[in-house]
Amino acid sequence: MLIRENYLSKIRGFYNSNLIKILVGIRRCGKSVILGQIIDELKNKYNVENDHIIFVNFEFIEFEDLLDYKKLNKYVKDKIKDNKMYYLFLDEIQNVDKFEVVVNSLRASLNNISIFLTGSNSKLLSDELSSVLSGRYVLFNINPLSYKEFVELTNKDGHDLNTFWNYAKWGGLPNRCDFDKEIDIKNYLHSVYDSIILRDVVKRLNIKDTVLFDIILQYIVSTIGRKFSVDNITTYLEHENKKISNETLYNYIDALCKALIIKKVYRYDISGKAVLKTLNKYYATDLGIAQIKNSNPEFKNYVLLENIVYNELINRDYEVYIGKTKNGEVDFIAKKDGNIEYYQVTYKMFQRPETIEREFGAYKSVNDNYPKYVISLDDVDLSRDGIIHLNLIDFLLDGK
C-alpha cells in the first residue's frame, strides 16, 4: 500500500486537536485509505487502544441506521467510556442529513474526542459547516495520485514515456491501477463517474436532465484550458438540439465543481494585481474521468500536460491562477507563503524556434523578479534570459 505521506504530514499535527479534521476529495481518490493510515499510526505509533477508535463508513449497510443524526449522536456517545482521548472517523459524512449538527454537538459536549470527517462534495461541506462550525474545523483537500505517487504505487519507471502517457491518459484514481487492460480501466472509470453523478449530483442537487448535464461536461472536458464562454457553449448545445438558460447552465457547471469533477481557475491581472471574475478556465480533477467523457477527436497532448501541471501545483498547496499580461497570458501563477512563481507549459520546443519564442516570450511584459519557468517534455535544457526550462517528468518526480 502507498503511504500518502504528503497528506499525513499535514494532518498529523492535528491528531489531538479539538478542531474537526475534514478530508474532501472526488470519489475514489483515496480518502478512506488515508483515514485507515491515520488509524494505523494512532495504534502503532501512539499506542491508541482499539476501543478508543470509532470508525463509521456511511457507505456500509451495517451503519445504515446511523444516517439518522440523532442515532449517530447516541451511537458515538455510548462508545465513550472514560476520560481518555477518543478518535472518531466518519467516512462519507455527506450522506447524513444534518451531519453538521451532530458533529458540532459532539465537539462541544465532549472534551476528549478528536473528530475526522471525509466527504466527496466540497461545496456541501464548506457551506454547511461554515455556518455552524466557523473557525472550528480544518480542511484538507485530497486529490487523486500525483505522478510521483502513481510511479511509487505501480513500481514503474517514472522516466519511461509509456508510464507517463499511461498516467496522462487514465489519471490517478488509485484503484484504476488494479487493471491493465484499457477496457477494464474504462469500465472502472465509468462506474466511478456514474456513482458521482448519481450520488453527488442527481440526488443532492435535484438535476432532472442528466443527458444535458453529461453533454455540458463533455464540452467542458473537450475545451480544457480554453477561456470559458457562455456564448460558445450555448452555440454548441444548439448544434446538439439542446436549449438551456444561462441560469441553468451555471447551476450545472457549479454542480460539476461541487462534485469535484472539474475545478474553476480564475484569471489574475499581473500588472493590476487583482483577481478577475471573467474568462476563467476549467481543468479536470482526474484525467481518467476526463478521458472517458472527452468527445473531441482533436484533443491536443499539450492540454493534458497543462492539466497535469495545474493538478501538481494544487497538490503542492499552491493557490493557482491564470496570469493575464498586457498582451496575452501566462499559463499559471502559483502563490504560496507570500511567494509567486510563473509557469508556461508546452509539449516540445527543441528545434522549433517559433514555439521557443512564444513560450519564453509570454514573460516579456512580466517585470518582476519572481521565478519564471517553461515546462515541456524536451530533454535538452533550453533555459534563457533568466527563465528556467524544466523537463516535465523531472518536475513531477521532484515532487517538492
GROMACS .gro file of C-alpha atoms in nm:
model
  400
    1MET     CA    1   0.000   0.000   0.000
    2LEU     CA    2   0.121   0.351  -0.084
    3ILE     CA    3   0.160   0.561   0.230
    4ARG     CA    4   0.034   0.906   0.130
    5GLU     CA    5   0.282   1.095   0.340
    6ASN     CA    6   0.211   1.421   0.157
    7TYR     CA    7  -0.127   1.430   0.332
    8LEU     CA    8  -0.037   1.254   0.656
    9SER     CA    9   0.236   1.510   0.722
   10LYS     CA   10  -0.023   1.789   0.703
   11ILE     CA   11  -0.283   1.613   0.918
   12ARG     CA   12  -0.051   1.463   1.181
   13GLY     CA   13  -0.017   1.783   1.383
   14PHE     CA   14  -0.396   1.789   1.433
   15TYR     CA   15  -0.440   1.432   1.562
   16ASN     CA   16  -0.522   1.551   1.915
   17SER     CA   17  -0.670   1.889   1.823
   18ASN     CA   18  -1.032   1.970   1.903
   19LEU     CA   19  -1.060   2.119   1.555
   20ILE     CA   20  -1.264   1.896   1.327
   21LYS     CA   21  -1.045   1.746   1.056
   22ILE     CA   22  -1.221   1.733   0.718
   23LEU     CA   23  -1.079   1.542   0.421
   24VAL     CA   24  -1.250   1.640   0.097
   25GLY     CA   25  -1.193   1.489  -0.247
   26ILE     CA   26  -1.351   1.334  -0.553
   27ARG     CA   27  -1.492   0.985  -0.502
   28ARG     CA   28  -1.234   0.704  -0.501
   29CYS     CA   29  -0.935   0.937  -0.472
   30GLY     CA   30  -0.819   0.758  -0.156
   31LYS     CA   31  -0.975   0.945   0.137
   32SER     CA   32  -1.080   0.626   0.317
   33VAL     CA   33  -0.732   0.480   0.273
   34ILE     CA   34  -0.581   0.790   0.434
   35LEU     CA   35  -0.821   0.752   0.727
   36GLY     CA   36  -0.703   0.393   0.758
   37GLN     CA   37  -0.341   0.507   0.757
   38ILE     CA   38  -0.417   0.761   1.031
   39ILE     CA   39  -0.580   0.485   1.237
   40ASP     CA   40  -0.276   0.261   1.184
   41GLU     CA   41  -0.047   0.541   1.304
   42LEU     CA   42  -0.261   0.603   1.611
   43LYS     CA   43  -0.250   0.233   1.702
   44ASN     CA   44   0.110   0.153   1.616
   45LYS     CA   45   0.292   0.480   1.677
   46TYR     CA   46   0.086   0.639   1.952
   47ASN     CA   47  -0.042   0.319   2.119
   48VAL     CA   48  -0.411   0.412   2.100
   49GLU     CA   49  -0.632   0.121   2.202
   50ASN     CA   50  -0.886  -0.024   1.959
   51ASP     CA   51  -1.184   0.069   2.176
   52HIS     CA   52  -1.079   0.434   2.164
   53ILE     CA   53  -1.109   0.444   1.786
   54ILE     CA   54  -1.463   0.478   1.649
   55PHE     CA   55  -1.497   0.427   1.274
   56VAL     CA   56  -1.818   0.465   1.072
   57ASN     CA   57  -1.836   0.438   0.692
   58PHE     CA   58  -2.176   0.560   0.577
   59GLU     CA   59  -2.150   0.360   0.256
   60PHE     CA   60  -2.156   0.035   0.459
   61ILE     CA   61  -2.502  -0.114   0.511
   62GLU     CA   62  -2.426  -0.205   0.875
   63PHE     CA   63  -2.421   0.167   0.956
   64GLU     CA   64  -2.742   0.250   0.769
   65ASP     CA   65  -2.935   0.328   1.089
   66LEU     CA   66  -2.676   0.594   1.177
   67LEU     CA   67  -2.782   0.806   0.879
   68ASP     CA   68  -3.026   0.948   1.135
   69TYR     CA   69  -2.814   1.216   1.301
   70LYS     CA   70  -2.975   1.162   1.643
   71LYS     CA   71  -2.896   0.791   1.632
   72LEU     CA   72  -2.543   0.874   1.523
   73ASN     CA   73  -2.503   1.108   1.818
   74LYS     CA   74  -2.623   0.838   2.062
   75TYR     CA   75  -2.405   0.571   1.900
   76VAL     CA   76  -2.089   0.779   1.945
   77LYS     CA   77  -2.168   0.889   2.300
   78ASP     CA   78  -2.238   0.530   2.402
   79LYS     CA   79  -1.884   0.442   2.292
   80ILE     CA   80  -1.726   0.697   2.526
   81LYS     CA   81  -1.645   0.506   2.848
   82ASP     CA   82  -1.365   0.704   3.015
   83ASN     CA   83  -1.172   1.031   3.008
   84LYS     CA   84  -0.900   0.917   2.767
   85MET     CA   85  -0.891   1.063   2.415
   86TYR     CA   86  -1.124   0.901   2.162
   87TYR     CA   87  -1.076   0.927   1.786
   88LEU     CA   88  -1.392   0.943   1.574
   89PHE     CA   89  -1.376   0.874   1.199
   90LEU     CA   90  -1.690   0.945   0.993
   91ASP     CA   91  -1.637   0.840   0.631
   92GLU     CA   92  -1.854   0.995   0.355
   93ILE     CA   93  -2.034   1.213   0.609
   94GLN     CA   94  -2.232   1.400   0.342
   95ASN     CA   95  -2.471   1.102   0.336
   96VAL     CA   96  -2.604   1.209   0.678
   97ASP     CA   97  -2.868   1.482   0.681
   98LYS     CA   98  -2.787   1.749   0.941
   99PHE     CA   99  -2.443   1.593   0.993
  100GLU     CA  100  -2.309   1.935   1.087
  101VAL     CA  101  -2.547   1.947   1.385
  102VAL     CA  102  -2.430   1.619   1.539
  103VAL     CA  103  -2.064   1.695   1.467
  104ASN     CA  104  -2.093   2.032   1.637
  105SER     CA  105  -2.276   1.878   1.932
  106LEU     CA  106  -2.011   1.610   1.982
  107ARG     CA  107  -1.729   1.862   1.958
  108ALA     CA  108  -1.894   2.098   2.205
  109SER     CA  109  -2.011   1.840   2.460
  110LEU     CA  110  -1.707   1.612   2.474
  111ASN     CA  111  -1.359   1.728   2.573
  112ASN     CA  112  -1.190   1.400   2.489
  113ILE     CA  113  -1.281   1.343   2.125
  114SER     CA  114  -1.086   1.412   1.806
  115ILE     CA  115  -1.313   1.409   1.500
  116PHE     CA  116  -1.214   1.322   1.142
  117LEU     CA  117  -1.459   1.350   0.851
  118THR     CA  118  -1.440   1.269   0.482
  119GLY     CA  119  -1.670   1.389   0.208
  120SER     CA  120  -1.700   1.387  -0.171
  121ASN     CA  121  -1.858   1.726  -0.209
  122SER     CA  122  -1.650   2.033  -0.122
  123LYS     CA  123  -1.921   2.297  -0.155
  124LEU     CA  124  -2.166   2.095   0.052
  125LEU     CA  125  -1.918   2.057   0.334
  126SER     CA  126  -1.779   2.408   0.336
  127ASP     CA  127  -2.118   2.578   0.310
  128GLU     CA  128  -2.291   2.376   0.580
  129LEU     CA  129  -2.000   2.365   0.819
  130SER     CA  130  -1.902   2.730   0.786
  131SER     CA  131  -2.239   2.839   0.921
  132VAL     CA  132  -2.224   2.608   1.224
  133LEU     CA  133  -1.855   2.550   1.286
  134SER     CA  134  -1.696   2.879   1.189
  135GLY     CA  135  -1.330   2.865   1.287
  136ARG     CA  136  -1.364   2.519   1.444
  137TYR     CA  137  -1.250   2.296   1.159
  138VAL     CA  138  -0.952   2.250   0.930
  139LEU     CA  139  -0.996   2.136   0.569
  140PHE     CA  140  -0.761   1.907   0.376
  141ASN     CA  141  -0.815   1.873   0.002
  142ILE     CA  142  -0.733   1.518  -0.109
  143ASN     CA  143  -0.652   1.471  -0.477
  144PRO     CA  144  -0.602   1.166  -0.700
  145LEU     CA  145  -0.249   1.027  -0.713
  146SER     CA  146   0.023   1.264  -0.827
  147TYR     CA  147   0.254   1.126  -1.094
  148LYS     CA  148   0.520   1.059  -0.830
  149GLU     CA  149   0.268   0.866  -0.618
  150PHE     CA  150   0.147   0.677  -0.928
  151VAL     CA  151   0.503   0.566  -1.002
  152GLU     CA  152   0.559   0.460  -0.640
  153LEU     CA  153   0.231   0.265  -0.627
  154THR     CA  154   0.282   0.083  -0.959
  155ASN     CA  155   0.659   0.040  -0.922
  156LYS     CA  156   0.704   0.155  -1.281
  157ASP     CA  157   0.991   0.352  -1.434
  158GLY     CA  158   0.879   0.711  -1.396
  159HIS     CA  159   1.108   0.831  -1.676
  160ASP     CA  160   0.960   0.583  -1.925
  161LEU     CA  161   0.732   0.778  -2.158
  162ASN     CA  162   0.490   0.484  -2.172
  163THR     CA  163   0.444   0.517  -1.796
  164PHE     CA  164   0.392   0.891  -1.826
  165TRP     CA  165   0.137   0.870  -2.106
  166ASN     CA  166  -0.048   0.595  -1.922
  167TYR     CA  167  -0.088   0.837  -1.632
  168ALA     CA  168  -0.172   1.128  -1.861
  169LYS     CA  169  -0.446   0.926  -2.031
  170TRP     CA  170  -0.600   0.732  -1.743
  171GLY     CA  171  -0.536   0.960  -1.447
  172GLY     CA  172  -0.457   0.895  -1.083
  173LEU     CA  173  -0.755   0.728  -0.915
  174PRO     CA  174  -0.572   0.461  -0.712
  175ASN     CA  175  -0.796   0.163  -0.789
  176ARG     CA  176  -0.766   0.206  -1.163
  177CYS     CA  177  -0.405   0.086  -1.116
  178ASP     CA  178  -0.551  -0.259  -1.039
  179PHE     CA  179  -0.631  -0.303  -1.409
  180ASP     CA  180  -0.400  -0.345  -1.709
  181LYS     CA  181  -0.647  -0.369  -1.998
  182GLU     CA  182  -0.793  -0.044  -2.131
  183ILE     CA  183  -1.145  -0.188  -2.140
  184ASP     CA  184  -1.123  -0.272  -1.770
  185ILE     CA  185  -0.986   0.074  -1.685
  186LYS     CA  186  -1.265   0.238  -1.886
  187ASN     CA  187  -1.533   0.028  -1.717
  188TYR     CA  188  -1.396   0.116  -1.375
  189LEU     CA  189  -1.379   0.489  -1.454
  190HIS     CA  190  -1.734   0.483  -1.594
  191SER     CA  191  -1.856   0.321  -1.272
  192VAL     CA  192  -1.684   0.591  -1.064
  193TYR     CA  193  -1.830   0.867  -1.280
  194ASP     CA  194  -2.179   0.714  -1.264
  195SER     CA  195  -2.159   0.696  -0.884
  196ILE     CA  196  -2.054   1.062  -0.868
  197ILE     CA  197  -2.341   1.170  -1.088
  198LEU     CA  198  -2.598   0.952  -0.912
  199ARG     CA  199  -2.494   1.023  -0.553
  200ASP     CA  200  -2.332   1.365  -0.555
  201VAL     CA  201  -2.524   1.542  -0.829
  202VAL     CA  202  -2.860   1.400  -0.933
  203LYS     CA  203  -2.993   1.315  -0.587
  204ARG     CA  204  -2.846   1.604  -0.391
  205LEU     CA  205  -2.886   1.882  -0.644
  206ASN     CA  206  -3.209   1.756  -0.798
  207ILE     CA  207  -3.087   1.771  -1.157
  208LYS     CA  208  -3.356   1.642  -1.391
  209ASP     CA  209  -3.189   1.632  -1.734
  210THR     CA  210  -2.886   1.406  -1.686
  211VAL     CA  211  -2.830   1.380  -2.063
  212LEU     CA  212  -2.792   1.757  -2.093
  213PHE     CA  213  -2.571   1.755  -1.784
  214ASP     CA  214  -2.348   1.495  -1.949
  215ILE     CA  215  -2.324   1.695  -2.273
  216ILE     CA  216  -2.215   2.003  -2.080
  217LEU     CA  217  -1.942   1.802  -1.906
  218GLN     CA  218  -1.825   1.663  -2.241
  219TYR     CA  219  -1.799   2.016  -2.377
  220ILE     CA  220  -1.600   2.145  -2.079
  221VAL     CA  221  -1.364   1.845  -2.086
  222SER     CA  222  -1.314   1.888  -2.460
  223THR     CA  223  -1.223   2.254  -2.410
  224ILE     CA  224  -0.999   2.222  -2.103
  225GLY     CA  225  -0.753   2.508  -2.085
  226ARG     CA  226  -0.960   2.741  -2.303
  227LYS     CA  227  -1.128   3.056  -2.178
  228PHE     CA  228  -1.484   2.971  -2.083
  229SER     CA  229  -1.756   3.143  -2.286
  230VAL     CA  230  -2.130   3.112  -2.228
  231ASP     CA  231  -2.194   3.204  -2.592
  232ASN     CA  232  -1.970   2.923  -2.718
  233ILE     CA  233  -2.129   2.654  -2.505
  234THR     CA  234  -2.480   2.779  -2.587
  235THR     CA  235  -2.399   2.757  -2.959
  236TYR     CA  236  -2.257   2.409  -2.908
  237LEU     CA  237  -2.574   2.296  -2.731
  238GLU     CA  238  -2.789   2.437  -3.009
  239HIS     CA  239  -2.598   2.218  -3.254
  240GLU     CA  240  -2.692   1.927  -3.028
  241ASN     CA  241  -3.057   2.042  -3.042
  242LYS     CA  242  -3.049   2.140  -2.676
  243LYS     CA  243  -3.158   2.470  -2.525
  244ILE     CA  244  -3.065   2.594  -2.181
  245SER     CA  245  -3.097   2.915  -1.987
  246ASN     CA  246  -2.783   3.086  -1.858
  247GLU     CA  247  -2.901   3.030  -1.502
  248THR     CA  248  -2.942   2.654  -1.553
  249LEU     CA  249  -2.610   2.635  -1.735
  250TYR     CA  250  -2.428   2.797  -1.446
  251ASN     CA  251  -2.611   2.572  -1.199
  252TYR     CA  252  -2.496   2.263  -1.390
  253ILE     CA  253  -2.136   2.384  -1.407
  254ASP     CA  254  -2.147   2.467  -1.038
  255ALA     CA  255  -2.272   2.113  -0.975
  256LEU     CA  256  -1.972   1.972  -1.162
  257CYS     CA  257  -1.742   2.182  -0.946
  258LYS     CA  258  -1.925   2.080  -0.627
  259ALA     CA  259  -1.885   1.715  -0.721
  260LEU     CA  260  -1.512   1.788  -0.772
  261ILE     CA  261  -1.511   1.661  -1.130
  262ILE     CA  262  -1.373   1.992  -1.256
  263LYS     CA  263  -1.207   2.292  -1.095
  264LYS     CA  264  -1.252   2.655  -1.189
  265VAL     CA  265  -0.937   2.864  -1.226
  266TYR     CA  266  -0.968   3.243  -1.218
  267ARG     CA  267  -0.751   3.487  -1.410
  268TYR     CA  268  -0.516   3.719  -1.227
  269ASP     CA  269  -0.419   4.058  -1.370
  270ILE     CA  270  -0.042   4.063  -1.317
  271SER     CA  271   0.001   4.438  -1.366
  272GLY     CA  272  -0.314   4.535  -1.176
  273LYS     CA  273  -0.259   4.269  -0.908
  274ALA     CA  274  -0.627   4.173  -0.898
  275VAL     CA  275  -0.830   3.855  -0.943
  276LEU     CA  276  -1.062   3.874  -1.246
  277LYS     CA  277  -1.401   3.703  -1.244
  278THR     CA  278  -1.444   3.673  -1.622
  279LEU     CA  279  -1.297   3.442  -1.886
  280ASN     CA  280  -1.191   3.183  -1.631
  281LYS     CA  281  -1.084   2.832  -1.729
  282TYR     CA  282  -1.166   2.481  -1.612
  283TYR     CA  283  -0.938   2.183  -1.551
  284ALA     CA  284  -1.018   1.820  -1.476
  285THR     CA  285  -0.959   1.687  -1.125
  286ASP     CA  286  -0.877   1.347  -1.273
  287LEU     CA  287  -0.763   1.291  -1.631
  288GLY     CA  288  -0.910   0.941  -1.637
  289ILE     CA  289  -1.261   1.077  -1.582
  290ALA     CA  290  -1.185   1.344  -1.842
  291GLN     CA  291  -1.068   1.077  -2.087
  292ILE     CA  292  -1.393   0.879  -2.079
  293LYS     CA  293  -1.601   1.197  -2.115
  294ASN     CA  294  -1.390   1.363  -2.386
  295SER     CA  295  -1.569   1.373  -2.722
  296ASN     CA  296  -1.312   1.583  -2.908
  297PRO     CA  297  -1.104   1.372  -3.153
  298GLU     CA  298  -0.863   1.665  -3.196
  299PHE     CA  299  -0.784   1.692  -2.826
  300LYS     CA  300  -0.419   1.803  -2.805
  301ASN     CA  301  -0.147   1.650  -2.589
  302TYR     CA  302  -0.030   1.988  -2.462
  303VAL     CA  303  -0.370   2.035  -2.298
  304LEU     CA  304  -0.316   1.718  -2.095
  305LEU     CA  305   0.027   1.846  -1.992
  306GLU     CA  306  -0.122   2.178  -1.885
  307ASN     CA  307  -0.384   1.997  -1.677
  308ILE     CA  308  -0.117   1.776  -1.518
  309VAL     CA  309   0.093   2.079  -1.417
  310TYR     CA  310  -0.215   2.252  -1.274
  311ASN     CA  311  -0.301   1.944  -1.065
  312GLU     CA  312   0.060   1.913  -0.950
  313LEU     CA  313   0.069   2.275  -0.833
  314ILE     CA  314  -0.256   2.217  -0.644
  315ASN     CA  315  -0.102   1.906  -0.486
  316ARG     CA  316   0.185   2.123  -0.370
  317ASP     CA  317  -0.059   2.356  -0.196
  318TYR     CA  318  -0.023   2.648  -0.432
  319GLU     CA  319  -0.305   2.891  -0.497
  320VAL     CA  320  -0.323   2.883  -0.877
  321TYR     CA  321  -0.446   3.142  -1.129
  322ILE     CA  322  -0.425   3.210  -1.500
  323GLY     CA  323  -0.194   3.508  -1.549
  324LYS     CA  324  -0.323   3.799  -1.757
  325THR     CA  325  -0.050   4.016  -1.908
  326LYS     CA  326  -0.077   4.332  -2.118
  327ASN     CA  327  -0.052   4.140  -2.443
  328GLY     CA  328  -0.157   3.789  -2.356
  329GLU     CA  329  -0.136   3.545  -2.068
  330VAL     CA  330   0.088   3.318  -1.867
  331ASP     CA  331  -0.047   2.967  -1.820
  332PHE     CA  332  -0.024   2.968  -1.440
  333ILE     CA  333   0.059   3.195  -1.150
  334ALA     CA  334   0.128   2.988  -0.838
  335LYS     CA  335   0.116   3.159  -0.497
  336LYS     CA  336   0.224   3.020  -0.161
  337ASP     CA  337   0.357   3.170   0.161
  338GLY     CA  338   0.375   3.517   0.009
  339ASN     CA  339   0.583   3.400  -0.287
  340ILE     CA  340   0.490   3.383  -0.655
  341GLU     CA  341   0.604   3.152  -0.934
  342TYR     CA  342   0.510   3.164  -1.303
  343TYR     CA  343   0.466   2.861  -1.530
  344GLN     CA  344   0.434   2.816  -1.905
  345VAL     CA  345   0.354   2.463  -2.029
  346THR     CA  346   0.407   2.327  -2.377
  347TYR     CA  347   0.462   1.991  -2.547
  348LYS     CA  348   0.806   2.017  -2.711
  349MET     CA  349   1.024   2.309  -2.822
  350PHE     CA  350   1.358   2.168  -2.940
  351GLN     CA  351   1.432   2.278  -3.298
  352ARG     CA  352   1.103   2.471  -3.302
  353PRO     CA  353   1.215   2.833  -3.277
  354GLU     CA  354   0.863   2.973  -3.311
  355THR     CA  355   0.749   2.765  -3.011
  356ILE     CA  356   1.050   2.872  -2.806
  357GLU     CA  357   0.979   3.236  -2.886
  358ARG     CA  358   0.611   3.200  -2.797
  359GLU     CA  359   0.664   3.026  -2.464
  360PHE     CA  360   0.955   3.233  -2.337
  361GLY     CA  361   0.806   3.547  -2.492
  362ALA     CA  362   0.498   3.515  -2.272
  363TYR     CA  363   0.710   3.671  -1.995
  364LYS     CA  364   0.814   3.984  -2.187
  365SER     CA  365   0.571   4.209  -2.003
  366VAL     CA  366   0.616   4.042  -1.662
  367ASN     CA  367   0.855   4.285  -1.497
  368ASP     CA  368   0.928   4.132  -1.158
  369ASN     CA  369   1.195   3.906  -1.013
  370TYR     CA  370   0.979   3.609  -0.918
  371PRO     CA  371   1.086   3.271  -1.064
  372LYS     CA  372   0.966   3.203  -1.417
  373TYR     CA  373   0.951   2.855  -1.566
  374VAL     CA  374   0.879   2.694  -1.901
  375ILE     CA  375   0.791   2.324  -1.872
  376SER     CA  376   0.797   2.077  -2.161
  377LEU     CA  377   0.887   1.716  -2.242
  378ASP     CA  378   1.218   1.819  -2.400
  379ASP     CA  379   1.528   1.655  -2.257
  380VAL     CA  380   1.750   1.944  -2.367
  381ASP     CA  381   1.782   2.242  -2.131
  382LEU     CA  382   1.657   2.547  -2.320
  383SER     CA  383   1.674   2.798  -2.032
  384ARG     CA  384   1.745   3.156  -2.135
  385ASP     CA  385   1.717   3.518  -2.020
  386GLY     CA  386   1.682   3.411  -1.656
  387ILE     CA  387   1.379   3.194  -1.739
  388ILE     CA  388   1.423   2.834  -1.626
  389HIS     CA  389   1.332   2.548  -1.856
  390LEU     CA  390   1.224   2.226  -1.680
  391ASN     CA  391   1.159   1.878  -1.813
  392LEU     CA  392   0.801   1.791  -1.715
  393ILE     CA  393   0.874   1.441  -1.588
  394ASP     CA  394   1.168   1.563  -1.377
  395PHE     CA  395   0.940   1.836  -1.238
  396LEU     CA  396   0.672   1.584  -1.143
  397LEU     CA  397   0.910   1.331  -0.990
  398ASP     CA  398   1.083   1.601  -0.790
  399GLY     CA  399   0.750   1.641  -0.610
  400LYS     CA  400   0.855   1.929  -0.383
   0.00000   0.00000   0.00000
